[in-house]
Amino acid sequence: MLDWPELESACLSCQKCALAETRHNVVFGDGARNAEVMFIGEGPGEQEDLTGKPFVGKAGKLLDDMLTLINLDRSKIFIGNTVKCRPPQNRDPLNVEVEACISYLRNQVALLRPKIIVCLGRIAAMRLIREDFKITKEHGQWFEKAGVQMMAIYHPAALLRDPRKRPETFEDLKVLQAKIREICTHTY
């Protein structure tokens, strides 16, 4: 296992898949390196690719609003993605791209040792919780893997496309808030 500086250096110079050829920046992840709560999306979008920071575009602004709803300070969590480079036209990451990149995410999780992982959307949930995860039926439900509490919520981009899902997501966020208060010691 690499430490944070080694991991970030390896990730920033990665050439393991074709996404390296089209990226502007690697989006390593951002946040507290002692975070008890980790949010994981599928991959960077255009603004993230341009800035090198996760969730800074329209979906990122909505994520910030979602965090504010439950008084969660972005500086106290860690936000990453299953792939660290933007798939062209924001398409879903290919399995070969996720496989090339997943060791970086696993290393981040191992370093953080979060108590809670929140998957942002179907793609992350299918990779991290269960291959046949159904976001429409299982969002907001808790799953435990290797002692980590995991849940998935709708991806903020999905909420921008379909605002009718926002009330369900608000309920999921309240469930998350309760779990953070129950098991975390320095997140609030």
XYZ file of C-alpha atoms in Angstrom:
188
model
C 0.000 0.000 0.000
C 1.272 3.447 -0.927
C 1.127 6.416 1.443
C -0.775 9.570 0.400
C 2.111 11.351 -1.410
C 3.198 8.174 -3.229
C -0.380 7.324 -4.182
C -1.132 10.796 -5.496
C 2.110 10.858 -7.486
C 1.406 7.448 -9.036
C -2.172 8.410 -9.844
C -1.235 11.764 -11.426
C 1.230 10.064 -13.784
C -0.996 7.074 -14.595
C -1.064 5.765 -18.167
C -2.865 2.452 -17.483
C -5.809 3.058 -19.834
C -6.872 5.126 -22.840
C -8.469 7.825 -20.649
C -4.940 9.124 -20.009
C -4.749 10.174 -23.669
C -7.793 12.463 -23.547
C -7.653 13.919 -20.024
C -6.627 17.424 -19.079
C -6.122 16.536 -15.413
C -6.269 13.495 -13.199
C -8.921 14.010 -10.522
C -7.257 12.292 -7.585
C -9.891 13.172 -5.003
C -10.218 15.873 -2.411
C -10.946 16.316 1.255
C -9.844 15.416 4.735
C -7.267 12.649 4.856
C -8.727 11.536 8.170
C -12.344 11.611 6.947
C -14.813 9.226 8.520
C -17.179 9.703 5.570
C -16.182 9.127 1.948
C -18.313 9.980 -1.082
C -17.518 8.117 -4.307
C -18.832 9.032 -7.744
C -18.314 7.293 -11.061
C -15.842 9.631 -12.767
C -14.932 13.241 -13.440
C -16.992 15.464 -15.719
C -15.800 18.351 -17.880
C -15.267 20.896 -15.102
C -13.558 18.323 -12.924
C -11.237 17.373 -15.798
C -10.352 21.044 -16.322
C -9.712 21.807 -12.637
C -8.435 18.486 -11.305
C -10.982 18.661 -8.443
C -13.982 16.353 -7.910
C -17.561 17.614 -8.077
C -17.000 21.257 -9.013
C -19.436 21.577 -11.955
C -23.235 21.850 -11.791
C -23.556 18.445 -10.125
C -20.850 19.463 -7.656
C -22.702 22.644 -6.743
C -25.815 20.527 -6.113
C -23.740 18.113 -4.000
C -22.541 21.093 -1.942
C -26.180 22.117 -1.419
C -27.045 18.548 -0.413
C -24.228 18.518 2.138
C -25.382 21.876 3.496
C -28.893 20.443 4.025
C -27.459 18.034 6.592
C -24.830 20.440 7.974
C -21.992 18.394 6.534
C -18.831 20.409 5.940
C -17.133 19.374 2.674
C -13.729 19.914 4.293
C -14.465 17.097 6.792
C -15.235 14.415 4.181
C -13.304 12.910 1.289
C -14.704 12.833 -2.249
C -13.347 10.548 -4.957
C -14.395 8.582 -8.034
C -14.145 5.030 -9.353
C -12.067 6.375 -12.259
C -9.746 9.356 -11.935
C -9.909 10.586 -15.553
C -12.904 11.857 -17.523
C -14.544 9.419 -19.915
C -15.196 11.157 -23.270
C -18.609 12.882 -23.481
C -19.198 11.913 -19.826
C -20.084 8.355 -20.847
C -20.106 5.637 -18.201
C -16.600 4.330 -17.499
C -15.809 1.085 -19.305
C -14.997 -1.986 -17.203
C -11.420 -1.972 -18.517
C -11.040 1.664 -17.347
C -12.470 0.926 -13.898
C -10.225 -2.131 -13.572
C -7.164 -0.055 -14.510
C -8.048 2.582 -11.909
C -9.710 0.736 -9.027
C -6.448 0.087 -7.167
C -6.089 3.840 -6.583
C -9.543 3.983 -4.999
C -8.863 0.868 -2.923
C -5.627 2.443 -1.683
C -7.501 5.664 -0.792
C -10.092 3.675 1.159
C -7.323 1.712 2.929
C -5.562 4.931 3.929
C -8.746 6.684 5.063
C -10.385 3.711 6.749
C -13.758 5.505 6.573
C -16.664 4.444 8.741
C -19.147 5.364 6.004
C -18.968 5.241 2.211
C -21.673 6.970 0.181
C -21.872 5.887 -3.453
C -23.061 8.712 -5.668
C -25.145 6.957 -8.286
C -25.666 3.559 -9.852
C -22.209 3.077 -11.384
C -20.330 3.517 -8.102
C -22.889 1.390 -6.222
C -22.625 -1.432 -8.755
C -18.850 -1.418 -8.379
C -18.617 -1.010 -4.611
C -21.767 -2.488 -3.082
C -23.044 -5.150 -5.481
C -22.904 -5.798 -9.242
C -26.681 -5.981 -9.600
C -27.400 -2.927 -7.416
C -30.678 -1.212 -8.344
C -30.432 2.473 -7.463
C -34.168 3.108 -7.890
C -35.029 0.391 -5.348
C -32.033 0.380 -2.997
C -30.992 4.016 -2.604
C -30.808 5.110 1.015
C -30.424 1.549 2.357
C -27.428 0.527 4.456
C -25.079 -2.294 3.502
C -22.053 -3.400 5.494
C -18.849 -4.523 3.808
C -15.644 -5.209 5.720
C -16.958 -3.259 8.699
C -17.791 -0.175 6.616
C -21.350 1.147 6.439
C -22.227 1.790 2.791
C -25.198 3.380 1.082
C -25.982 4.768 -2.339
C -27.921 7.874 -3.205
C -28.882 9.288 -6.563
C -25.997 11.009 -8.321
C -26.417 14.804 -8.239
C -26.348 14.838 -12.073
C -29.381 12.502 -12.065
C -31.162 14.926 -9.740
C -30.433 17.767 -12.153
C -31.995 15.723 -14.962
C -34.973 14.556 -12.871
C -35.828 16.892 -9.961
C -38.703 14.578 -8.963
C -36.100 12.363 -7.256
C -35.038 15.161 -4.905
C -37.546 14.435 -2.092
C -36.331 10.804 -1.919
C -32.745 12.021 -1.855
C -33.521 14.449 0.959
C -34.834 11.494 2.980
C -31.667 9.515 2.148
C -29.546 12.436 3.334
C -31.410 12.516 6.648
C -30.712 8.773 7.054
C -27.037 9.494 6.327
C -26.992 12.334 8.848
C -28.411 10.048 11.548
C -25.785 7.358 10.821
C -22.958 9.929 10.942
C -24.209 11.136 14.326
C -24.451 7.528 15.519
C -21.007 6.195 14.547
C -18.661 9.096 13.703
C -16.600 10.983 16.258
C -15.161 13.997 14.387
C -17.373 14.614 11.364
C -19.838 16.998 13.052
